[in-house]
mmCIF file of C-alpha atoms and ligand atoms in Angstrom:
data_model
loop_
_atom_site.group_PDB
_atom_site.id
_atom_site.type_symbol
_atom_site.label_atom_id
_atom_site.label_comp_id
_atom_site.label_asym_id
_atom_site.label_seq_id
_atom_site.Cartn_x
_atom_site.Cartn_y
_atom_site.Cartn_z
ATOM 1 C CA MET V 363 24.895 14.055 -78.204
ATOM 2 C CA LYS V 364 23.954 10.817 -79.934
ATOM 3 C CA ILE V 365 20.938 10.856 -82.222
ATOM 4 C CA ILE V 366 19.050 8.094 -84.069
ATOM 5 C CA LEU V 367 17.693 8.788 -87.566
ATOM 6 C CA THR V 368 15.329 6.857 -89.824
ATOM 7 C CA GLY V 369 14.342 7.730 -93.406
ATOM 8 C CA ALA V 370 17.873 8.998 -94.138
ATOM 9 C CA THR V 371 17.646 7.950 -97.798
ATOM 10 C CA GLY V 372 14.536 10.089 -98.381
ATOM 11 C CA ARG V 373 14.111 13.765 -99.317
ATOM 12 C CA ALA V 374 13.704 15.020 -95.783
ATOM 13 C CA GLY V 375 16.026 12.456 -94.206
ATOM 14 C CA THR V 376 18.926 13.277 -96.550
ATOM 15 C CA GLU V 377 18.763 16.923 -95.480
ATOM 16 C CA VAL V 378 18.362 15.970 -91.832
ATOM 17 C CA LEU V 379 21.481 13.827 -92.058
ATOM 18 C CA LYS V 380 23.455 16.746 -93.559
ATOM 19 C CA HIS V 381 22.376 19.050 -90.743
ATOM 20 C CA CYS V 382 23.132 16.439 -88.095
ATOM 21 C CA ILE V 383 26.654 16.057 -89.503
ATOM 22 C CA GLN V 384 27.199 19.831 -89.375
ATOM 23 C CA HIS V 385 25.601 20.340 -85.952
ATOM 24 C CA PRO V 386 28.231 21.002 -83.274
ATOM 25 C CA SER V 387 26.201 19.425 -80.457
ATOM 26 C CA ILE V 388 25.683 16.153 -82.332
ATOM 27 C CA THR V 389 28.631 13.840 -81.938
ATOM 28 C CA SER V 390 27.136 10.600 -83.207
ATOM 29 C CA ILE V 391 24.368 9.741 -85.680
ATOM 30 C CA ILE V 392 22.944 6.235 -85.817
ATOM 31 C CA VAL V 393 21.149 5.744 -89.123
ATOM 32 C CA LEU V 394 18.634 2.909 -89.240
ATOM 33 C CA THR V 395 17.995 2.117 -92.904
ATOM 34 C CA ARG V 396 16.865 -0.691 -95.170
ATOM 35 C CA ARG V 397 19.469 0.144 -97.831
ATOM 36 C CA PRO V 398 22.985 1.584 -97.637
ATOM 37 C CA LEU V 399 23.455 5.347 -97.791
ATOM 38 C CA PRO V 400 24.984 6.725 -100.998
ATOM 39 C CA LEU V 401 27.875 8.319 -99.016
ATOM 40 C CA SER V 402 30.667 6.339 -97.459
ATOM 41 C CA PRO V 403 30.064 7.045 -93.794
ATOM 42 C CA THR V 404 32.921 4.982 -92.425
ATOM 43 C CA SER V 405 35.837 6.686 -94.170
ATOM 44 C CA PRO V 406 37.817 8.572 -91.489
ATOM 45 C CA SER V 407 38.555 11.509 -93.812
ATOM 46 C CA ASN V 408 34.866 11.858 -94.540
ATOM 47 C CA PRO V 409 32.980 14.292 -92.283
ATOM 48 C CA THR V 410 30.275 11.654 -92.164
ATOM 49 C CA SER V 411 32.521 9.518 -89.967
ATOM 50 C CA LYS V 412 30.291 10.456 -87.081
ATOM 51 C CA VAL V 413 27.613 8.459 -88.895
ATOM 52 C CA GLN V 414 27.053 4.783 -88.168
ATOM 53 C CA THR V 415 24.708 2.955 -90.508
ATOM 54 C CA ILE V 416 22.689 -0.012 -89.283
ATOM 55 C CA LEU V 417 20.896 -2.034 -91.907
ATOM 56 C CA ALA V 418 17.472 -3.171 -90.748
ATOM 57 C CA THR V 419 17.389 -6.952 -90.951
ATOM 58 C CA ASN V 420 14.270 -8.274 -92.686
ATOM 59 C CA ASN V 421 13.127 -4.652 -92.874
ATOM 60 C CA ASP V 422 12.347 -4.871 -89.180
ATOM 61 C CA TYR V 423 11.642 -1.567 -87.470
ATOM 62 C CA LEU V 424 9.653 -3.245 -84.708
ATOM 63 C CA THR V 425 12.399 -4.834 -82.616
ATOM 64 C CA TYR V 426 15.648 -3.238 -81.593
ATOM 65 C CA ASP V 427 17.403 -5.906 -79.589
ATOM 66 C CA THR V 428 20.176 -7.272 -81.800
ATOM 67 C CA PRO V 429 23.621 -6.805 -80.196
ATOM 68 C CA GLU V 430 24.593 -4.387 -83.010
ATOM 69 C CA ILE V 431 21.568 -2.122 -82.462
ATOM 70 C CA LEU V 432 21.819 -2.335 -78.676
ATOM 71 C CA GLN V 433 25.434 -1.243 -78.783
ATOM 72 C CA ALA V 434 24.935 1.471 -81.397
ATOM 73 C CA THR V 435 21.884 3.082 -79.811
ATOM 74 C CA ALA V 436 23.171 2.974 -76.207
ATOM 75 C CA GLY V 437 23.264 6.504 -74.815
ATOM 76 C CA ALA V 438 21.114 8.010 -77.596
ATOM 77 C CA GLU V 439 19.209 11.078 -76.442
ATOM 78 C CA ALA V 440 16.927 11.699 -79.394
ATOM 79 C CA CYS V 441 15.400 10.111 -82.483
ATOM 80 C CA ILE V 442 14.218 11.784 -85.678
ATOM 81 C CA TRP V 443 11.638 9.628 -87.425
ATOM 82 C CA ALA V 444 11.649 10.704 -91.096
ATOM 83 C CA LEU V 445 10.626 7.302 -92.496
ATOM 84 C CA GLY V 446 7.265 7.247 -94.252
ATOM 85 C CA ASP V 447 5.354 6.569 -97.428
ATOM 86 C CA PRO V 448 2.260 8.670 -98.061
ATOM 87 C CA TRP V 449 1.214 6.411 -100.945
ATOM 88 C CA ALA V 450 1.373 3.121 -99.031
ATOM 89 C CA ASP V 451 -1.791 0.997 -98.998
ATOM 90 C CA PRO V 452 -3.703 1.161 -95.687
ATOM 91 C CA THR V 453 -2.186 -2.054 -94.257
ATOM 92 C CA THR V 454 1.383 -1.019 -95.023
ATOM 93 C CA ALA V 455 0.613 2.512 -93.855
ATOM 94 C CA ARG V 456 -0.448 1.153 -90.465
ATOM 95 C CA THR V 457 2.770 -0.856 -90.163
ATOM 96 C CA ILE V 458 5.208 1.850 -91.196
ATOM 97 C CA SER V 459 3.470 4.975 -89.916
ATOM 98 C CA PHE V 460 1.993 3.594 -86.695
ATOM 99 C CA ASP V 461 3.575 0.337 -85.525
ATOM 100 C CA TYR V 462 7.192 1.230 -86.389
ATOM 101 C CA PRO V 463 7.430 4.644 -84.699
ATOM 102 C CA LEU V 464 5.436 3.546 -81.658
ATOM 103 C CA ALA V 465 7.740 0.566 -81.129
ATOM 104 C CA ALA V 466 10.819 2.753 -81.572
ATOM 105 C CA ALA V 467 9.631 5.519 -79.211
ATOM 106 C CA ARG V 468 8.793 2.942 -76.557
ATOM 107 C CA VAL V 469 12.095 1.050 -76.800
ATOM 108 C CA PHE V 470 14.471 4.025 -77.130
ATOM 109 C CA SER V 471 12.893 6.018 -74.308
ATOM 110 C CA GLN V 472 12.841 3.004 -71.971
ATOM 111 C CA ARG V 473 16.489 2.351 -72.753
ATOM 112 C CA TYR V 474 17.331 6.015 -72.174
ATOM 113 C CA ASN V 475 15.615 5.939 -68.808
ATOM 114 C CA LYS V 476 17.528 2.857 -67.713
ATOM 115 C CA ASN V 477 20.914 4.196 -68.738
ATOM 116 C CA THR V 478 20.598 7.890 -68.122
ATOM 117 C CA VAL V 479 23.297 9.665 -66.154
ATOM 118 C CA ASP V 480 21.855 13.171 -66.343
ATOM 119 C CA GLY V 481 20.381 13.218 -62.851
ATOM 120 C CA GLY V 482 16.851 12.783 -64.160
ATOM 121 C CA LYS V 483 16.424 16.237 -65.669
ATOM 122 C CA LYS V 484 16.242 15.570 -69.393
ATOM 123 C CA LYS V 485 13.742 13.681 -71.506
ATOM 124 C CA PHE V 486 14.348 11.502 -74.542
ATOM 125 C CA HIS V 487 13.231 13.537 -77.567
ATOM 126 C CA PHE V 488 11.255 11.613 -80.181
ATOM 127 C CA VAL V 489 10.637 13.797 -83.235
ATOM 128 C CA TYR V 490 8.040 12.401 -85.634
ATOM 129 C CA LEU V 491 7.891 13.823 -89.147
ATOM 130 C CA SER V 492 4.231 13.690 -90.107
ATOM 131 C CA GLY V 493 2.353 15.865 -92.588
ATOM 132 C CA GLY V 494 0.004 18.827 -92.671
ATOM 133 C CA ALA V 495 -2.675 16.717 -94.360
ATOM 134 C CA VAL V 496 -2.587 14.042 -91.656
ATOM 135 C CA GLU V 497 -5.909 13.969 -89.786
ATOM 136 C CA ARG V 498 -6.321 13.221 -86.084
ATOM 137 C CA ASP V 499 -10.121 13.508 -86.078
ATOM 138 C CA GLN V 500 -11.220 9.959 -86.963
ATOM 139 C CA SER V 501 -14.832 11.007 -87.567
ATOM 140 C CA LYS V 502 -13.992 13.564 -90.233
ATOM 141 C CA LYS V 503 -14.882 12.784 -93.867
ATOM 142 C CA LEU V 504 -11.814 13.149 -96.105
ATOM 143 C CA TRP V 505 -11.928 13.277 -99.881
ATOM 144 C CA PHE V 506 -8.581 11.646 -100.678
ATOM 145 C CA LEU V 507 -6.253 9.150 -98.996
ATOM 146 C CA GLN V 508 -8.741 8.954 -96.129
ATOM 147 C CA GLU V 509 -7.466 5.791 -94.442
ATOM 148 C CA GLU V 510 -3.780 6.630 -94.800
ATOM 149 C CA ARG V 511 -4.190 10.132 -93.397
ATOM 150 C CA LYS V 512 -6.287 8.870 -90.486
ATOM 151 C CA VAL V 513 -3.868 6.042 -89.645
ATOM 152 C CA ARG V 514 -1.114 8.624 -89.382
ATOM 153 C CA GLY V 515 -3.416 10.761 -87.249
ATOM 154 C CA GLN V 516 -3.848 7.778 -84.931
ATOM 155 C CA ALA V 517 -0.068 7.469 -84.761
ATOM 156 C CA GLU V 518 0.276 11.130 -83.768
ATOM 157 C CA LEU V 519 -2.300 10.674 -80.993
ATOM 158 C CA ALA V 520 -0.771 7.397 -79.786
ATOM 159 C CA LEU V 521 2.711 8.959 -79.624
ATOM 160 C CA LEU V 522 1.410 11.924 -77.631
ATOM 161 C CA ASP V 523 -0.422 9.518 -75.295
ATOM 162 C CA LEU V 524 2.763 7.514 -74.880
ATOM 163 C CA ALA V 525 4.604 10.667 -73.827
ATOM 164 C CA LYS V 526 1.874 11.453 -71.257
ATOM 165 C CA GLU V 527 1.905 7.875 -69.982
ATOM 166 C CA HIS V 528 5.696 7.905 -69.779
ATOM 167 C CA ASN V 529 6.005 11.408 -68.377
ATOM 168 C CA ALA V 530 7.614 10.104 -65.219
ATOM 169 C CA GLN V 531 10.025 8.153 -67.391
ATOM 170 C CA ARG V 532 10.858 11.220 -69.390
ATOM 171 C CA LEU V 533 9.804 10.878 -72.984
ATOM 172 C CA ALA V 534 9.000 14.037 -74.970
ATOM 173 C CA VAL V 535 7.277 13.626 -78.326
ATOM 174 C CA TYR V 536 7.328 16.368 -80.962
ATOM 175 C CA ILE V 537 5.254 16.090 -84.125
ATOM 176 C CA LEU V 538 6.070 18.200 -87.156
ATOM 177 C CA LYS V 539 3.265 18.665 -89.686
ATOM 178 C CA PRO V 540 4.783 20.410 -92.699
ATOM 179 C CA GLY V 541 3.055 21.188 -95.966
ATOM 180 C CA MET V 542 4.583 20.271 -99.313
ATOM 181 C CA PHE V 543 8.375 19.999 -99.459
ATOM 182 C CA LEU V 544 10.082 22.531 -101.724
ATOM 183 C CA ARG V 545 13.523 22.948 -103.156
ATOM 184 C CA ASP V 546 14.779 26.435 -103.865
ATOM 185 C CA ARG V 547 13.555 26.757 -107.439
ATOM 186 C CA LEU V 548 11.297 29.125 -109.358
ATOM 187 C CA VAL V 549 8.460 26.641 -109.682
ATOM 188 C CA ASP V 550 8.621 26.078 -105.940
ATOM 189 C CA SER V 551 8.240 29.753 -105.171
ATOM 190 C CA LEU V 552 5.042 29.691 -107.247
ATOM 191 C CA VAL V 553 3.808 26.593 -105.407
ATOM 192 C CA ALA V 554 4.618 28.253 -102.100
ATOM 193 C CA LYS V 555 2.096 30.961 -102.879
ATOM 194 C CA LEU V 556 -0.658 28.422 -103.520
ATOM 195 C CA VAL V 557 -0.329 25.713 -100.863
ATOM 196 C CA PRO V 558 1.249 25.415 -97.400
ATOM 197 C CA SER V 559 4.824 24.392 -98.053
ATOM 198 C CA VAL V 560 8.341 24.516 -96.679
ATOM 199 C CA ARG V 561 11.828 24.269 -98.126
ATOM 200 C CA VAL V 562 13.127 20.862 -97.209
ATOM 201 C CA ASP V 563 16.455 22.239 -95.898
ATOM 202 C CA VAL V 564 14.544 24.593 -93.574
ATOM 203 C CA LEU V 565 12.371 21.726 -92.369
ATOM 204 C CA ALA V 566 15.490 19.641 -91.736
ATOM 205 C CA LYS V 567 17.058 22.382 -89.609
ATOM 206 C CA VAL V 568 13.899 22.638 -87.511
ATOM 207 C CA LEU V 569 13.715 18.855 -87.104
ATOM 208 C CA VAL V 570 17.325 18.741 -85.915
ATOM 209 C CA GLU V 571 16.988 21.699 -83.527
ATOM 210 C CA THR V 572 13.821 20.167 -82.091
ATOM 211 C CA ALA V 573 15.653 16.912 -81.506
ATOM 212 C CA VAL V 574 18.544 18.704 -79.811
ATOM 213 C CA ARG V 575 16.708 21.315 -77.726
ATOM 214 C CA GLY V 576 13.045 20.272 -77.676
ATOM 215 C CA ALA V 577 10.257 22.748 -78.432
ATOM 216 C CA GLU V 578 7.611 24.717 -76.563
ATOM 217 C CA GLU V 579 4.718 22.903 -78.270
ATOM 218 C CA ASP V 580 4.358 19.179 -78.890
ATOM 219 C CA THR V 581 2.948 19.828 -82.391
ATOM 220 C CA LEU V 582 4.541 22.153 -84.937
ATOM 221 C CA LEU V 583 2.338 23.123 -87.863
ATOM 222 C CA ASN V 584 3.731 24.428 -91.155
ATOM 223 C CA ARG V 585 3.549 28.112 -90.092
ATOM 224 C CA THR V 586 5.459 27.358 -86.866
ATOM 225 C CA ILE V 587 8.080 25.398 -88.798
ATOM 226 C CA LEU V 588 8.543 28.407 -91.103
ATOM 227 C CA GLU V 589 8.811 30.778 -88.098
ATOM 228 C CA GLU V 590 11.307 28.524 -86.346
ATOM 229 C CA GLY V 591 13.241 28.130 -89.598
ATOM 230 C CA ARG V 592 13.561 31.916 -89.937
ATOM 231 C CA LYS V 593 15.091 32.111 -86.452
ATOM 232 C CA LEU V 594 17.762 29.501 -87.221
HETATM 233 N N1 NAP J 829 7.298 15.032 -99.717
HETATM 234 C C1 NAP J 829 6.433 15.920 -99.210
HETATM 235 O O1 NAP J 829 6.057 16.938 -99.863
HETATM 236 C C2 NAP J 829 5.916 15.707 -97.801
HETATM 237 C C3 NAP J 829 5.134 16.694 -97.216
HETATM 238 C C4 NAP J 829 4.702 16.530 -95.893
HETATM 239 C C5 NAP J 829 5.032 15.363 -95.197
HETATM 240 N N2 NAP J 829 5.779 14.410 -95.808
HETATM 241 C C6 NAP J 829 6.117 13.205 -95.024
HETATM 242 O O2 NAP J 829 7.478 13.265 -94.625
HETATM 243 C C7 NAP J 829 8.039 11.940 -94.568
HETATM 244 C C8 NAP J 829 9.300 11.902 -95.422
HETATM 245 O O3 NAP J 829 8.935 12.304 -96.728
HETATM 246 P P1 NAP J 829 9.998 12.269 -97.931
HETATM 247 O O4 NAP J 829 9.444 13.078 -99.043
HETATM 248 O O5 NAP J 829 11.360 12.517 -97.405
HETATM 249 O O6 NAP J 829 9.850 10.737 -98.328
HETATM 250 P P2 NAP J 829 10.770 9.874 -99.305
HETATM 251 O O7 NAP J 829 11.716 10.723 -100.062
HETATM 252 O O8 NAP J 829 9.826 8.992 -100.063
HETATM 253 O O9 NAP J 829 11.605 8.982 -98.255
HETATM 254 C C9 NAP J 829 10.932 8.084 -97.429
HETATM 255 C C10 NAP J 829 11.915 7.389 -96.514
HETATM 256 O O10 NAP J 829 11.198 6.376 -95.803
HETATM 257 C C11 NAP J 829 11.771 5.095 -96.129
HETATM 258 N N3 NAP J 829 10.702 4.106 -96.294
HETATM 259 C C12 NAP J 829 9.558 4.246 -97.020
HETATM 260 N N4 NAP J 829 8.824 3.127 -96.929
HETATM 261 C C13 NAP J 829 9.522 2.275 -96.124
HETATM 262 C C14 NAP J 829 9.281 0.958 -95.642
HETATM 263 N N5 NAP J 829 8.180 0.258 -95.972
HETATM 264 N N6 NAP J 829 10.216 0.391 -94.834
HETATM 265 C C15 NAP J 829 11.333 1.060 -94.497
HETATM 266 N N7 NAP J 829 11.621 2.309 -94.929
HETATM 267 C C16 NAP J 829 10.715 2.898 -95.723
HETATM 268 C C17 NAP J 829 12.485 5.292 -97.443
HETATM 269 O O11 NAP J 829 13.489 4.297 -97.542
HETATM 270 P P3 NAP J 829 14.008 3.790 -99.001
HETATM 271 O O12 NAP J 829 14.878 4.912 -99.514
HETATM 272 O O13 NAP J 829 14.725 2.555 -98.698
HETATM 273 O O14 NAP J 829 12.770 3.612 -99.841
HETATM 274 C C18 NAP J 829 13.052 6.695 -97.265
HETATM 275 O O15 NAP J 829 14.196 6.688 -96.451
HETATM 276 C C19 NAP J 829 6.943 10.999 -95.076
HETATM 277 O O16 NAP J 829 6.290 10.431 -93.985
HETATM 278 C C20 NAP J 829 5.995 11.923 -95.829
HETATM 279 O O17 NAP J 829 4.667 11.458 -95.831
HETATM 280 C C21 NAP J 829 6.235 14.544 -97.083
#
């Protein structure tokens, strides 16, 4: 299975990439990134040789029609969208959290539908890494990062609408809304008692399994991510 990944240089994305490399069903990982990965993905002796890195030209995550991207993403069956910046100003937040993933979901699923050879049974899986604090209710008063959280809420709703609209064309959208990311340290276990949170390696496993197999629900809250993580 070929999978597309964004945000691979970030905390979640780095773990997702590791799990993709280890996953037996994933044969090819196309990383869309604005800066090179720290590993050397092209070395044949490196297990990351199933990774192909595509540098986004002019930081463009809106169009996907250069010959290099067309060739690399052909036949992809899923995308994990782990790109994001919770501290971006509202304008940038709209571009990176709304415009980018919507454009990608539209293009990759349309391409999948044109090229599919599976007899029309499967859907393209678009897995959007959002956050537990992201708010879909646009009328709700929020006390911090109001605009940013609501813009991301709009993105969640627009992606789910896109999946409904494109049902016949077979797009499935899954939105993961984790709490705070943890590493396996003492301070984290204290934090885990106070706020919704998840170990980032557990989150990554759930993101990858969702991309590979899909999920029963279109939205996975922190408690569901923890439950799914325990099963893996
Ligand atoms: N950290 C948490 O506790 C937490 C909790 C819940 C949800 N989340 C959400 O999960 C997602 C990933 O979080 P993270 O902690 O892994 O983030 P991170 O470590 O800051 O990584 C963010 C990733 O997005 C890329 N990125 C950011 N702004 C970009 C832009 N303008 N153009 C292109 N690429 C851009 C970064 O690329 P560069 O490396 O090139 O900058 C990096 O690959 C975010 O959406 C975040 O809001 C995080």
